[in-house]
PDB file of C-alpha atoms in Angstrom:
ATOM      1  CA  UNK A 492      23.626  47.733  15.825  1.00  0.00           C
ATOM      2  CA  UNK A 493      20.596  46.497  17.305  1.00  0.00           C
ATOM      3  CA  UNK A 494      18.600  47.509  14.855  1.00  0.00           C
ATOM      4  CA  UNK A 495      20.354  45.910  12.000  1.00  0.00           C
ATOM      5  CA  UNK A 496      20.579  42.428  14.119  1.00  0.00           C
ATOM      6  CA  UNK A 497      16.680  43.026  14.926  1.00  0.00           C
ATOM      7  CA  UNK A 498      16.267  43.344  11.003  1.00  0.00           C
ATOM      8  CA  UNK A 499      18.346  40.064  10.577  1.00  0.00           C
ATOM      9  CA  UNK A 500      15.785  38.137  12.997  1.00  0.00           C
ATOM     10  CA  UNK A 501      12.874  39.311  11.354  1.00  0.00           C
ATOM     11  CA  UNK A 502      13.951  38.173   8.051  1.00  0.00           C
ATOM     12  CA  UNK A 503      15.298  34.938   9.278  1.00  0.00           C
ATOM     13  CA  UNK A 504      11.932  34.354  11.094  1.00  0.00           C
ATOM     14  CA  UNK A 505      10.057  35.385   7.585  1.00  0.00           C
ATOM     15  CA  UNK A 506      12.177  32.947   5.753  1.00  0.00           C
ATOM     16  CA  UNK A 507      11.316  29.894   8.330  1.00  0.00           C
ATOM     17  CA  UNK A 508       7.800  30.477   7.831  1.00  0.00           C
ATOM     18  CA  UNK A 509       8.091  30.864   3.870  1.00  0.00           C
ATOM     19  CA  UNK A 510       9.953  27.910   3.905  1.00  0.00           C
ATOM     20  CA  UNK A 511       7.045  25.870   5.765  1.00  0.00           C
ATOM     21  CA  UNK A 512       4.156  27.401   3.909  1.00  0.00           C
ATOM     22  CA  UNK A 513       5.849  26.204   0.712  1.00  0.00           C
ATOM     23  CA  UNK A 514       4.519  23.475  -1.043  1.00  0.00           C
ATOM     24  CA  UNK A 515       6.460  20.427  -1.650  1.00  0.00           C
ATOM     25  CA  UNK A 516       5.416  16.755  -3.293  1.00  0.00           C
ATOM     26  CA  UNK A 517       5.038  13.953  -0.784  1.00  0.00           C
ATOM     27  CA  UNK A 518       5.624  10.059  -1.453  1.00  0.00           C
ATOM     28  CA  UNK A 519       4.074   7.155   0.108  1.00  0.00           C
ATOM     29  CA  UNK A 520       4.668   4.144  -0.080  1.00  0.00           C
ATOM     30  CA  UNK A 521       3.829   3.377  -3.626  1.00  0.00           C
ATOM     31  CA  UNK A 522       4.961  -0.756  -4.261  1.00  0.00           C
ATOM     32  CA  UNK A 523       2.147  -2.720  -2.071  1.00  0.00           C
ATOM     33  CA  UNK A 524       1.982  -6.107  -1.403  1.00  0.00           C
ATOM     34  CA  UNK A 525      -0.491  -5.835   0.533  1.00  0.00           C
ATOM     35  CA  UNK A 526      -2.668  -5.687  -2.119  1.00  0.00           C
ATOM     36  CA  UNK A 527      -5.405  -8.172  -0.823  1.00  0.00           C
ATOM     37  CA  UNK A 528      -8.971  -7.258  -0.874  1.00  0.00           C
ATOM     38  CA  UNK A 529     -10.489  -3.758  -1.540  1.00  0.00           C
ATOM     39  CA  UNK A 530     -11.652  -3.259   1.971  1.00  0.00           C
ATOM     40  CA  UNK A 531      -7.750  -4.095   3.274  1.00  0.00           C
ATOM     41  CA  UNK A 532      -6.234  -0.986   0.781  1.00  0.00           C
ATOM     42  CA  UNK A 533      -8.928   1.357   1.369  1.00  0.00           C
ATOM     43  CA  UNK A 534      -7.964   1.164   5.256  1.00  0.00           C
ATOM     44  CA  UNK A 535      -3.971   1.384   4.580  1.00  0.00           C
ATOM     45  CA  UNK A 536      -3.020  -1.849   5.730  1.00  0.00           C
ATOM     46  CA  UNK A 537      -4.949  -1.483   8.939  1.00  0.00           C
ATOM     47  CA  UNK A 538      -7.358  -3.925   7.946  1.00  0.00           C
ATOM     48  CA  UNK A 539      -5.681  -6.916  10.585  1.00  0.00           C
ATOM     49  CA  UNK A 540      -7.484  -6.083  13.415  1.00  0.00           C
ATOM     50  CA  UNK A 541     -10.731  -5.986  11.623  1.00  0.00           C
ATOM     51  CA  UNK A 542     -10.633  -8.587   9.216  1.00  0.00           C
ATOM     52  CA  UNK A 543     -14.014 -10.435   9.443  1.00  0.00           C
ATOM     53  CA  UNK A 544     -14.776 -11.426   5.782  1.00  0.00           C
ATOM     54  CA  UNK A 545     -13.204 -14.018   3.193  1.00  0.00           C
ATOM     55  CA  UNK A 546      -9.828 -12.111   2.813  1.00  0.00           C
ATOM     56  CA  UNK A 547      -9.341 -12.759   6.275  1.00  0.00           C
ATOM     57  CA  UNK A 548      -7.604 -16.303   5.401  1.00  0.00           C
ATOM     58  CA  UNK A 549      -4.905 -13.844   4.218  1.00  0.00           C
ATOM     59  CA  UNK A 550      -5.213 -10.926   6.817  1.00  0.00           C
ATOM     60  CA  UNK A 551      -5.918 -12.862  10.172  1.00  0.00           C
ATOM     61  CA  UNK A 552      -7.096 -15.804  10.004  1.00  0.00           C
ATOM     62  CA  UNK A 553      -8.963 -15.577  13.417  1.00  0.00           C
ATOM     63  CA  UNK A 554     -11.014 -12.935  12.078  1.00  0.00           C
ATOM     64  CA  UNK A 555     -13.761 -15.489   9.925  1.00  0.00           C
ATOM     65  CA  UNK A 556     -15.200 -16.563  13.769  1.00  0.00           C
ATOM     66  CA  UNK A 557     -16.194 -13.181  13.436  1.00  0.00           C
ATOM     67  CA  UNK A 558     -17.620 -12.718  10.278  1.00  0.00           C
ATOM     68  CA  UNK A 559     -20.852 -14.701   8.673  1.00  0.00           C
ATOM     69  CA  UNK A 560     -21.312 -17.909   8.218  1.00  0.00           C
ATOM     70  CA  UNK A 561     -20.221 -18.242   4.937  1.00  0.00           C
ATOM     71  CA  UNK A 562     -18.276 -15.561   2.466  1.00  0.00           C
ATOM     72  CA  UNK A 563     -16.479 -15.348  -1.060  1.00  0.00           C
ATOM     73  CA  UNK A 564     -14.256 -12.635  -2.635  1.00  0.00           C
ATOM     74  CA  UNK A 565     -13.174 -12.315  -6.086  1.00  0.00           C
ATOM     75  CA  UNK A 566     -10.381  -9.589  -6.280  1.00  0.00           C
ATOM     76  CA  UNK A 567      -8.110  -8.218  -9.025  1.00  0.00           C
ATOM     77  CA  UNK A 568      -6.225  -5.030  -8.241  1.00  0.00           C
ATOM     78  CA  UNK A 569      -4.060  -3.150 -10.516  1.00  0.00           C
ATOM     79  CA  UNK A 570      -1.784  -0.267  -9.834  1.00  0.00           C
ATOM     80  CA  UNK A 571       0.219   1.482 -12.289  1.00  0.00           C
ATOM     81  CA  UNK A 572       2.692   4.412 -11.537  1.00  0.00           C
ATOM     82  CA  UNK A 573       3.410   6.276 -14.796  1.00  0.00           C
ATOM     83  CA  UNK A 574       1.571   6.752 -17.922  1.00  0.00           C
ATOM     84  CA  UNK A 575       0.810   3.520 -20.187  1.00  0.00           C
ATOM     85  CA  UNK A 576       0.331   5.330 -23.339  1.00  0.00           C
ATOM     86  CA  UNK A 577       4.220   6.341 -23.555  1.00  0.00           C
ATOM     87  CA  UNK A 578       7.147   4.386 -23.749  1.00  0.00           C
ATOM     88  CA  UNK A 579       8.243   3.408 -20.344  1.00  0.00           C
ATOM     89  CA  UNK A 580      10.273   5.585 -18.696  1.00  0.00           C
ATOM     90  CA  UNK A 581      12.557   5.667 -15.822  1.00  0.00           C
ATOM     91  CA  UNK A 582      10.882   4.965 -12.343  1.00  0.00           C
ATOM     92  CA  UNK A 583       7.449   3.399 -13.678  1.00  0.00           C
ATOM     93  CA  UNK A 584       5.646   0.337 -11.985  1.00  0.00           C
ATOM     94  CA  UNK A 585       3.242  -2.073 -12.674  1.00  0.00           C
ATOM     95  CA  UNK A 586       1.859  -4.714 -10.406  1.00  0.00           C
ATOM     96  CA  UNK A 587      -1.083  -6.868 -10.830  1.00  0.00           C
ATOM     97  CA  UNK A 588      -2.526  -8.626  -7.846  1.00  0.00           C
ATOM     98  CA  UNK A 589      -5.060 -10.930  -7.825  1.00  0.00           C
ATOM     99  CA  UNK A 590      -7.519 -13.382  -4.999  1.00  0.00           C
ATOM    100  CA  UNK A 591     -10.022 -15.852  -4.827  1.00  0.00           C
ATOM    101  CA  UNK A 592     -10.706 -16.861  -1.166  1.00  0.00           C
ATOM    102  CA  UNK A 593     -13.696 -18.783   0.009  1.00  0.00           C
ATOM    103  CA  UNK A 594     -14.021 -18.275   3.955  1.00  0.00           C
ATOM    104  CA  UNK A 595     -16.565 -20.133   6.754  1.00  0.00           C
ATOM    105  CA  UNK A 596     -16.248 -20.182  10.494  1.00  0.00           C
ATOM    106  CA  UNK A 597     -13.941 -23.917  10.000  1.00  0.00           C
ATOM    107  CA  UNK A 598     -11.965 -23.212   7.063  1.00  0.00           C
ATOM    108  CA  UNK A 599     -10.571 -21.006   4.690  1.00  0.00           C
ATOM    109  CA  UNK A 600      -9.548 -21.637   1.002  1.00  0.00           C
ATOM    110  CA  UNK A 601      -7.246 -18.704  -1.080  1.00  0.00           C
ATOM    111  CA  UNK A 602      -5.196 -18.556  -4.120  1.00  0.00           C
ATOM    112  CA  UNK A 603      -3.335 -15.617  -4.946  1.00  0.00           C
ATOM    113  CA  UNK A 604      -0.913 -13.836  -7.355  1.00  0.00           C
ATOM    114  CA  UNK A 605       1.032 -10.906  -7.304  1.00  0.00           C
ATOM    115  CA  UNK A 606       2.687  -9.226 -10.751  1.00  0.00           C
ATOM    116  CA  UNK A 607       5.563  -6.455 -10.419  1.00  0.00           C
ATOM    117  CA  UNK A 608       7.502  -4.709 -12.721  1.00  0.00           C
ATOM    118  CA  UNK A 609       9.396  -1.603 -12.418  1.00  0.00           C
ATOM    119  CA  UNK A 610      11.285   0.279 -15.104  1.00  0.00           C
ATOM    120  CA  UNK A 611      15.011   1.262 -14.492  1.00  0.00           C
ATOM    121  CA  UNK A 612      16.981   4.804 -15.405  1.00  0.00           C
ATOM    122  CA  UNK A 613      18.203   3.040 -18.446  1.00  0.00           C
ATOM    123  CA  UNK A 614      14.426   2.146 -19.648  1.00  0.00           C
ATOM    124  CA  UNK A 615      14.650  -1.441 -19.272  1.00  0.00           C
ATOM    125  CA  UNK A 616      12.363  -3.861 -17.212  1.00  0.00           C
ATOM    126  CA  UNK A 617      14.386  -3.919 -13.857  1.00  0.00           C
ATOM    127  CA  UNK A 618      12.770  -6.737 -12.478  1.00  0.00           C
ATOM    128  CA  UNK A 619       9.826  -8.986 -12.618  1.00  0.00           C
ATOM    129  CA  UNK A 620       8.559 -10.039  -9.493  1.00  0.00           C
ATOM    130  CA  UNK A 621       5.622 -13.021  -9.700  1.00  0.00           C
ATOM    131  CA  UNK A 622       4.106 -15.013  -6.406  1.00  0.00           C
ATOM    132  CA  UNK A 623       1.608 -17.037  -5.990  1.00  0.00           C
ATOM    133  CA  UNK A 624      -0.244 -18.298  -3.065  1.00  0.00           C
ATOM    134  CA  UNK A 625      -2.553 -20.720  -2.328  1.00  0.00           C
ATOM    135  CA  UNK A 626      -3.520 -21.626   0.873  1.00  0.00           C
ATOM    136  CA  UNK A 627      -6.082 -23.202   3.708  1.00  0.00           C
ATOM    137  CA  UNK A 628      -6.918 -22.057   6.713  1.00  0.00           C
ATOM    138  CA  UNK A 629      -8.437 -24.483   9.394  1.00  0.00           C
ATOM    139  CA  UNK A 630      -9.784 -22.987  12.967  1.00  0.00           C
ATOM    140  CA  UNK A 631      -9.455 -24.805  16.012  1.00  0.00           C
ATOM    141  CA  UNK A 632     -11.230 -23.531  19.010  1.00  0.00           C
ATOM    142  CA  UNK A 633      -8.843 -24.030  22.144  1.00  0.00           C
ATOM    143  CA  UNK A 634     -11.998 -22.625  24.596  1.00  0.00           C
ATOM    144  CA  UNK A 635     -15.010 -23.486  24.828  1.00  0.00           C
TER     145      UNK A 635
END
């Protein structure tokens, strides 16, 4: 008896390490609208706390103290889940984002837009999200 239960927990143990060794796909977060700046998605959204160039009107605002005197970004972004070349097929996306952001230590200037579509089970545009932004950005020192 033993020997048969001892059998049983070395194939159970050889089946909970197959199991873990297998590969298996992984999904991140795929729709971003945090899609300001190239600097901002190459860090993952973790771009707040270090936001010290002309996106920072959009990130923290705080953050052009510490950056140079003076800065301008022109940004377009695309991302695109699902090949273009085919009819669109269930689960595809599209979004466009866009910024133009002019940045010194008193004020800040942006205007932004934001484009996304995704593709239902049916093959139909779901829905068409558009935004636009503009806004200005004036610092105010409360210390000397």
């Amino acid at each position: 008896m033993s020997l048969t239960r001892h059998r049983l927990h070395g194939f159970l143990w050889l089946a909970l390490v197959i199991f873990l060794l297998l590969p298996a796909a992984a999904d991140a977060q795929v729709v971003t609208f945090e899609a300001v700046g190239e600097r901002a998605l190459g860090m993952a959204g973790a771009f707040v706390a270090v936001a010290d160039d002309a996106t920072a009107v959009v990130w923290n605002p705080a953050g052009l103290v510490a950056g140079g005197p003076a800065g301008m970004t022109i940004g377009w972004n695309q991302l695109q889940v699902g090949n273009s070349t085919v009819p669109a097929q269930s689960g595809d996306r599209r979004q466009r984002a866009t910024l133009t952001s002019l940045g010194t230590w008193p004020i800040g200037v942006s205007y932004g837009t934001v484009d996304l579509t995704e593709v239902s089970r049916s093959g139909a545009e779901l829905g068409v999200f558009r935004m636009g932004q503009a806004g200005l950005t004036v610092l105010q020192s409360v210390m000397p």
